[in-house]
mmCIF file of C-alpha atoms and ligand atoms in Angstrom:
data_model
loop_
_atom_site.group_PDB
_atom_site.id
_atom_site.type_symbol
_atom_site.label_atom_id
_atom_site.label_comp_id
_atom_site.label_asym_id
_atom_site.label_seq_id
_atom_site.Cartn_x
_atom_site.Cartn_y
_atom_site.Cartn_z
ATOM 1 C CA MET A 1 45.601 2.527 4.086
ATOM 2 C CA THR A 2 42.701 0.287 3.231
ATOM 3 C CA GLN A 3 39.506 0.692 5.196
ATOM 4 C CA THR A 4 37.506 -2.299 6.319
ATOM 5 C CA VAL A 5 33.869 -1.883 5.374
ATOM 6 C CA ARG A 6 31.449 -3.776 7.570
ATOM 7 C CA VAL A 7 28.850 -5.534 5.455
ATOM 8 C CA PRO A 8 26.022 -6.688 7.699
ATOM 9 C CA LYS A 9 24.744 -10.129 6.793
ATOM 10 C CA ALA A 10 21.019 -10.018 6.301
ATOM 11 C CA ARG A 11 18.985 -13.124 7.063
ATOM 12 C CA GLN A 12 17.453 -14.633 3.941
ATOM 13 C CA LEU A 13 13.822 -15.526 3.402
ATOM 14 C CA VAL A 14 13.432 -19.274 3.002
ATOM 15 C CA PRO A 15 10.047 -20.741 2.056
ATOM 16 C CA ARG A 16 9.200 -23.224 4.789
ATOM 17 C CA THR A 17 5.860 -22.278 6.305
ATOM 18 C CA ARG A 18 5.207 -19.764 3.507
ATOM 19 C CA VAL A 19 3.636 -17.333 5.951
ATOM 20 C CA ILE A 20 4.965 -13.871 6.762
ATOM 21 C CA HIS A 21 3.455 -12.422 9.911
ATOM 22 C CA ALA A 22 2.645 -8.701 9.855
ATOM 23 C CA LEU A 23 3.185 -7.878 13.521
ATOM 24 C CA ASP A 24 1.395 -4.538 13.577
ATOM 25 C CA VAL A 25 1.005 -4.097 17.330
ATOM 26 C CA GLU A 26 2.104 -0.894 19.040
ATOM 27 C CA ASP A 27 3.794 -2.214 22.130
ATOM 28 C CA LEU A 28 7.253 -3.775 22.078
ATOM 29 C CA ASP A 29 6.680 -6.168 24.977
ATOM 30 C CA LYS A 30 3.556 -7.465 23.329
ATOM 31 C CA ALA A 31 5.376 -7.709 20.002
ATOM 32 C CA LEU A 32 8.187 -9.724 21.602
ATOM 33 C CA THR A 33 5.751 -12.106 23.277
ATOM 34 C CA ILE A 34 3.890 -12.721 20.032
ATOM 35 C CA ALA A 35 7.080 -12.970 17.972
ATOM 36 C CA ASN A 36 8.461 -15.686 20.249
ATOM 37 C CA ALA A 37 5.191 -17.601 20.308
ATOM 38 C CA ILE A 38 4.490 -17.602 16.573
ATOM 39 C CA GLU A 39 8.045 -17.997 15.271
ATOM 40 C CA PRO A 40 7.751 -21.760 14.550
ATOM 41 C CA TYR A 41 4.826 -21.099 12.198
ATOM 42 C CA VAL A 42 6.208 -18.256 10.096
ATOM 43 C CA ASP A 43 9.089 -17.629 7.700
ATOM 44 C CA SER A 44 9.451 -13.977 8.580
ATOM 45 C CA ILE A 45 8.102 -11.228 10.804
ATOM 46 C CA LYS A 46 7.192 -7.979 9.104
ATOM 47 C CA LEU A 47 7.213 -4.722 11.091
ATOM 48 C CA SER A 48 5.611 -1.477 10.111
ATOM 49 C CA TYR A 49 4.723 2.035 11.201
ATOM 50 C CA PRO A 50 2.416 1.122 14.108
ATOM 51 C CA LEU A 51 5.240 -0.480 16.099
ATOM 52 C CA ILE A 52 8.176 1.609 14.909
ATOM 53 C CA LEU A 53 6.472 4.974 15.419
ATOM 54 C CA ALA A 54 5.460 3.921 18.910
ATOM 55 C CA GLU A 55 8.693 2.272 19.996
ATOM 56 C CA GLY A 56 11.395 3.642 17.700
ATOM 57 C CA PRO A 57 13.627 1.928 15.139
ATOM 58 C CA GLN A 58 15.460 0.022 17.878
ATOM 59 C CA ALA A 59 12.371 -2.185 18.036
ATOM 60 C CA ILE A 60 13.604 -3.761 14.789
ATOM 61 C CA GLY A 61 16.815 -4.916 16.451
ATOM 62 C CA ALA A 62 15.014 -5.994 19.620
ATOM 63 C CA ILE A 63 12.685 -8.305 17.735
ATOM 64 C CA LYS A 64 15.475 -9.548 15.514
ATOM 65 C CA GLU A 65 17.459 -10.533 18.566
ATOM 66 C CA ALA A 66 14.525 -12.489 19.959
ATOM 67 C CA VAL A 67 13.917 -14.661 16.893
ATOM 68 C CA LYS A 68 15.859 -16.404 14.132
ATOM 69 C CA VAL A 69 13.632 -15.615 11.159
ATOM 70 C CA PRO A 70 14.346 -12.622 8.906
ATOM 71 C CA ILE A 71 12.766 -9.313 9.841
ATOM 72 C CA LEU A 72 11.102 -7.354 7.063
ATOM 73 C CA THR A 73 10.026 -3.760 7.387
ATOM 74 C CA CYS A 74 7.003 -2.445 5.567
ATOM 75 C CA PHE A 75 7.692 1.274 5.300
ATOM 76 C CA LYS A 76 6.644 1.146 1.649
ATOM 77 C CA VAL A 77 9.452 3.484 0.639
ATOM 78 C CA ALA A 78 8.231 5.989 -1.969
ATOM 79 C CA ASP A 79 10.398 9.080 -2.058
ATOM 80 C CA ILE A 80 12.874 10.663 -4.430
ATOM 81 C CA PRO A 81 15.996 8.515 -4.895
ATOM 82 C CA GLU A 82 18.190 10.544 -2.526
ATOM 83 C CA ILE A 83 15.752 10.406 0.374
ATOM 84 C CA SER A 84 14.790 6.808 -0.361
ATOM 85 C CA HIS A 85 18.509 5.974 -0.164
ATOM 86 C CA ARG A 86 18.671 7.443 3.335
ATOM 87 C CA ILE A 87 15.459 5.744 4.455
ATOM 88 C CA MET A 88 16.777 2.416 3.203
ATOM 89 C CA LYS A 89 20.128 2.847 4.918
ATOM 90 C CA ALA A 90 18.571 3.813 8.236
ATOM 91 C CA THR A 91 16.155 0.882 8.067
ATOM 92 C CA LEU A 92 18.851 -1.630 7.208
ATOM 93 C CA ASP A 93 21.248 -0.193 9.789
ATOM 94 C CA ALA A 94 18.485 -0.719 12.337
ATOM 95 C CA GLY A 95 18.597 -4.427 11.498
ATOM 96 C CA ALA A 96 15.962 -5.047 8.833
ATOM 97 C CA ASP A 97 16.720 -8.006 6.571
ATOM 98 C CA GLY A 98 14.318 -6.897 3.883
ATOM 99 C CA VAL A 99 12.087 -4.003 3.011
ATOM 100 C CA THR A 100 9.008 -3.138 1.016
ATOM 101 C CA LEU A 101 9.041 -0.200 -1.355
ATOM 102 C CA HIS A 102 6.592 1.260 -3.810
ATOM 103 C CA GLY A 103 7.104 0.783 -7.509
ATOM 104 C CA PHE A 104 4.850 3.578 -8.777
ATOM 105 C CA VAL A 105 7.515 6.181 -7.956
ATOM 106 C CA GLY A 106 9.532 4.941 -10.926
ATOM 107 C CA ARG A 107 12.723 3.146 -11.782
ATOM 108 C CA ASP A 108 15.231 5.689 -10.465
ATOM 109 C CA THR A 109 13.962 5.334 -6.913
ATOM 110 C CA VAL A 110 13.479 1.569 -7.182
ATOM 111 C CA ARG A 111 16.963 1.127 -8.618
ATOM 112 C CA GLU A 112 18.483 3.183 -5.808
ATOM 113 C CA CYS A 113 16.656 1.187 -3.135
ATOM 114 C CA ILE A 114 17.768 -2.133 -4.623
ATOM 115 C CA LYS A 115 21.328 -0.861 -4.830
ATOM 116 C CA VAL A 116 21.368 -0.002 -1.116
ATOM 117 C CA ALA A 117 19.679 -3.285 -0.172
ATOM 118 C CA ASN A 118 22.221 -5.293 -2.145
ATOM 119 C CA GLU A 119 25.020 -3.674 -0.153
ATOM 120 C CA TYR A 120 23.438 -5.293 2.899
ATOM 121 C CA ASN A 121 22.530 -8.525 1.129
ATOM 122 C CA ALA A 122 18.962 -7.576 2.051
ATOM 123 C CA GLN A 123 15.724 -8.371 0.275
ATOM 124 C CA THR A 124 13.537 -5.951 -1.636
ATOM 125 C CA LEU A 125 9.831 -6.429 -2.196
ATOM 126 C CA VAL A 126 8.396 -3.941 -4.667
ATOM 127 C CA ILE A 127 4.680 -3.291 -4.288
ATOM 128 C CA ALA A 128 3.018 -3.798 -7.649
ATOM 129 C CA GLU A 129 -0.617 -3.771 -6.557
ATOM 130 C CA MET A 130 -1.957 -3.367 -3.049
ATOM 131 C CA SER A 131 -4.626 -5.601 -1.563
ATOM 132 C CA HIS A 132 -7.297 -3.110 -0.495
ATOM 133 C CA PRO A 133 -10.224 -2.218 -2.822
ATOM 134 C CA GLY A 134 -8.844 1.288 -3.502
ATOM 135 C CA ALA A 135 -5.817 -0.223 -5.215
ATOM 136 C CA GLU A 136 -8.009 -1.037 -8.196
ATOM 137 C CA GLU A 137 -8.418 2.682 -8.821
ATOM 138 C CA PHE A 138 -4.874 3.806 -9.614
ATOM 139 C CA MET A 139 -2.447 0.965 -8.883
ATOM 140 C CA GLN A 140 -3.978 -1.951 -10.740
ATOM 141 C CA PRO A 141 -3.778 -0.323 -14.178
ATOM 142 C CA VAL A 142 -0.014 0.145 -13.791
ATOM 143 C CA GLY A 143 0.753 -2.876 -11.625
ATOM 144 C CA GLU A 144 1.921 -5.137 -14.417
ATOM 145 C CA LYS A 145 4.406 -2.537 -15.645
ATOM 146 C CA ILE A 146 5.665 -2.103 -12.097
ATOM 147 C CA ALA A 147 6.126 -5.854 -11.722
ATOM 148 C CA GLU A 148 8.093 -6.035 -14.941
ATOM 149 C CA MET A 149 10.285 -3.140 -13.885
ATOM 150 C CA ALA A 150 10.909 -4.710 -10.460
ATOM 151 C CA LYS A 151 11.979 -7.951 -12.073
ATOM 152 C CA ASN A 152 14.232 -6.219 -14.583
ATOM 153 C CA LEU A 153 15.918 -4.174 -11.875
ATOM 154 C CA GLY A 154 16.647 -7.313 -9.880
ATOM 155 C CA ALA A 155 14.248 -6.876 -6.965
ATOM 156 C CA THR A 156 13.942 -9.950 -4.779
ATOM 157 C CA GLY A 157 10.223 -9.928 -5.273
ATOM 158 C CA ILE A 158 6.982 -8.110 -5.666
ATOM 159 C CA VAL A 159 3.914 -7.629 -3.497
ATOM 160 C CA ALA A 160 0.608 -8.643 -5.110
ATOM 161 C CA PRO A 161 -2.904 -8.917 -3.638
ATOM 162 C CA ALA A 162 -4.082 -12.146 -1.996
ATOM 163 C CA THR A 163 -7.527 -10.543 -2.080
ATOM 164 C CA ARG A 164 -7.479 -10.942 -5.877
ATOM 165 C CA PRO A 165 -5.845 -14.339 -6.528
ATOM 166 C CA GLN A 166 -6.358 -14.036 -10.289
ATOM 167 C CA ARG A 167 -4.131 -10.973 -10.210
ATOM 168 C CA VAL A 168 -1.450 -13.000 -8.430
ATOM 169 C CA LYS A 169 -1.654 -15.509 -11.263
ATOM 170 C CA ARG A 170 -1.251 -12.730 -13.799
ATOM 171 C CA TYR A 171 1.771 -11.303 -11.974
ATOM 172 C CA ARG A 172 3.366 -14.741 -11.865
ATOM 173 C CA GLU A 173 2.946 -15.041 -15.630
ATOM 174 C CA ILE A 174 4.629 -11.681 -16.104
ATOM 175 C CA ILE A 175 7.619 -12.090 -13.793
ATOM 176 C CA GLY A 176 8.422 -15.770 -14.330
ATOM 177 C CA ARG A 177 9.804 -17.982 -11.570
ATOM 178 C CA GLU A 178 12.922 -16.142 -10.431
ATOM 179 C CA THR A 179 11.216 -13.267 -8.663
ATOM 180 C CA ILE A 180 9.188 -14.009 -5.566
ATOM 181 C CA ILE A 181 5.642 -12.905 -4.802
ATOM 182 C CA ALA A 182 4.480 -12.005 -1.303
ATOM 183 C CA ALA A 183 0.722 -11.629 -1.028
ATOM 184 C CA PRO A 184 -0.994 -9.652 1.731
ATOM 185 C CA GLY A 185 -4.720 -9.567 2.370
ATOM 186 C CA VAL A 186 -5.313 -13.030 3.840
ATOM 187 C CA GLY A 187 -7.802 -13.261 6.702
ATOM 188 C CA SER A 188 -8.956 -9.849 7.913
ATOM 189 C CA GLN A 189 -8.992 -8.358 4.405
ATOM 190 C CA GLY A 190 -10.987 -11.281 3.040
ATOM 191 C CA GLY A 191 -8.394 -13.395 1.243
ATOM 192 C CA HIS A 192 -8.533 -17.153 1.908
ATOM 193 C CA VAL A 193 -5.562 -19.048 3.265
ATOM 194 C CA GLY A 194 -3.791 -20.761 0.369
ATOM 195 C CA ASP A 195 -5.526 -19.063 -2.557
ATOM 196 C CA ALA A 196 -2.613 -16.773 -3.422
ATOM 197 C CA ILE A 197 -0.048 -19.566 -3.095
ATOM 198 C CA LEU A 198 -2.106 -21.818 -5.342
ATOM 199 C CA MET A 199 -2.043 -19.009 -7.889
ATOM 200 C CA GLY A 200 1.733 -18.722 -7.741
ATOM 201 C CA ALA A 201 2.632 -16.648 -4.678
ATOM 202 C CA ASP A 202 5.559 -17.765 -2.546
ATOM 203 C CA TYR A 203 4.348 -16.255 0.704
ATOM 204 C CA GLU A 204 1.089 -15.083 2.215
ATOM 205 C CA ILE A 205 1.299 -12.105 4.547
ATOM 206 C CA ILE A 206 -1.046 -12.404 7.521
ATOM 207 C CA GLY A 207 -1.409 -9.815 10.265
ATOM 208 C CA ARG A 208 -4.526 -9.188 12.359
ATOM 209 C CA SER A 209 -5.886 -12.734 12.040
ATOM 210 C CA ILE A 210 -2.877 -13.848 14.065
ATOM 211 C CA TYR A 211 -1.879 -11.005 16.403
ATOM 212 C CA GLN A 212 -5.460 -10.122 17.327
ATOM 213 C CA ALA A 213 -6.361 -13.743 18.048
ATOM 214 C CA LYS A 214 -6.858 -14.850 21.641
ATOM 215 C CA ASP A 215 -4.022 -17.307 21.188
ATOM 216 C CA PRO A 216 -1.744 -16.091 18.371
ATOM 217 C CA ALA A 217 0.498 -19.173 18.452
ATOM 218 C CA GLU A 218 -2.407 -21.594 18.274
ATOM 219 C CA THR A 219 -3.957 -19.548 15.467
ATOM 220 C CA ALA A 220 -0.708 -19.413 13.506
ATOM 221 C CA LYS A 221 -0.429 -23.189 13.933
ATOM 222 C CA GLN A 222 -3.991 -23.690 12.695
ATOM 223 C CA ILE A 223 -3.315 -21.453 9.699
ATOM 224 C CA GLN A 224 -0.258 -23.557 8.926
ATOM 225 C CA HIS A 225 -2.365 -26.748 9.025
ATOM 226 C CA GLN A 226 -5.008 -25.134 6.857
ATOM 227 C CA LEU A 227 -2.397 -24.020 4.362
ATOM 228 C CA ARG A 228 -0.769 -27.457 4.252
ATOM 229 C CA SER A 229 -4.050 -29.245 3.668
ATOM 230 C CA ARG A 230 -5.066 -26.781 0.955
ATOM 231 C CA LEU A 231 -1.784 -27.245 -0.829
ATOM 232 C CA GLU A 232 -1.764 -31.029 -0.415
ATOM 233 C CA GLY A 233 -2.508 -32.767 -3.648
ATOM 234 C CA LYS A 234 -3.215 -29.481 -5.371
ATOM 235 C CA ARG A 235 0.283 -29.000 -6.648
ATOM 236 C CA PRO A 236 0.966 -25.342 -6.127
ATOM 237 C CA ILE A 237 3.477 -23.885 -8.558
ATOM 238 C CA PRO A 238 6.868 -25.197 -7.293
ATOM 239 C CA LEU A 239 8.849 -23.204 -4.763
ATOM 240 C CA ILE A 240 11.833 -21.251 -5.909
ATOM 241 C CA GLN A 241 15.054 -21.264 -3.984
ATOM 242 C CA TYR A 242 15.958 -17.853 -5.214
ATOM 243 C CA ALA A 243 19.270 -16.130 -4.907
ATOM 244 C CA ARG A 244 19.975 -12.504 -4.324
ATOM 245 C CA HIS A 245 19.661 -10.465 -7.468
ATOM 246 C CA ASP A 246 22.485 -8.174 -8.437
ATOM 247 C CA ALA A 247 21.182 -6.933 -11.745
ATOM 248 C CA VAL A 248 21.073 -3.253 -10.775
HETATM 249 O O1 3DU B 1 -4.626 -7.090 6.884
HETATM 250 P P1 3DU B 1 -3.640 -7.731 7.822
HETATM 251 O O2 3DU B 1 -3.856 -7.381 9.257
HETATM 252 O O3 3DU B 1 -3.496 -9.197 7.576
HETATM 253 O O4 3DU B 1 -2.198 -7.089 7.522
HETATM 254 C C1 3DU B 1 -1.676 -6.948 6.250
HETATM 255 C C2 3DU B 1 -0.285 -6.349 6.343
HETATM 256 O O5 3DU B 1 0.259 -6.251 5.053
HETATM 257 C C3 3DU B 1 -0.242 -4.956 6.934
HETATM 258 O O6 3DU B 1 0.999 -4.831 7.612
HETATM 259 C C4 3DU B 1 -0.257 -4.051 5.745
HETATM 260 O O7 3DU B 1 0.382 -2.823 5.968
HETATM 261 C C5 3DU B 1 0.544 -4.874 4.740
HETATM 262 N N1 3DU B 1 0.237 -4.634 3.340
HETATM 263 C C6 3DU B 1 -1.023 -4.784 2.833
HETATM 264 O O8 3DU B 1 -1.963 -5.119 3.579
HETATM 265 C C7 3DU B 1 -1.255 -4.572 1.469
HETATM 266 C C8 3DU B 1 -0.232 -4.258 0.653
HETATM 267 O O9 3DU B 1 -0.443 -4.140 -0.632
HETATM 268 C C9 3DU B 1 1.051 -4.147 1.173
HETATM 269 C C10 3DU B 1 1.245 -4.344 2.516
#
């Protein structure tokens, strides 16, 4: 007897506003209110430990139900392959459409995570270099190797620092145009709206500047205007309509 295997259809990231909102609040009602209000101005909502530890993994599904954009989780998976496999499965079963994972743990873990994600048609963003100053200490020296590995293993994309736009440019040179770059660090961490995209990123990840604003929707709208006017006439590197990578 053949068994029917349910393959959940993950929502795909599409570059429209080119902003991913990091919704790092700790209260689900608040998260839902903000998610609904800012949805027109973002391509994705990214959830992380602050919300999920407070409200449980079902918060992923609750937010997903409230909006149409893909939901990313930012658990920065970094365990041995077996445990990473289970973390990935649990996250994707909870409704995530894409995940972040660390690259420094090495190719066996990264390969395993991409394999699980592909079963769900979900996106994988491998962190090459983080955006905070401390990332220069240990991550930056190996970031380029991580980016190359992520590309070769067929990750959807990498995470590179909007706080250091020249590094984004370097990562773009290394990975070519098929692999996307999502760049956190805009706003509260000091990165300027548009800098990372002008250097070759596909998305800028923005958290506190939006969800801590008095009027998150108005702020997200303003950011969108700012981004548009920065990109106007400046010819950012063209957008990629990427497909899922199956090169694992
Ligand atoms: O600094 P913000 O509030 O704009 O939020 C940035 C988000 O991006 C936050 O969720 C953080 O966990 C995530 N992130 C980085 O800031 C830096 C990285 O290298 C990777 C993820």
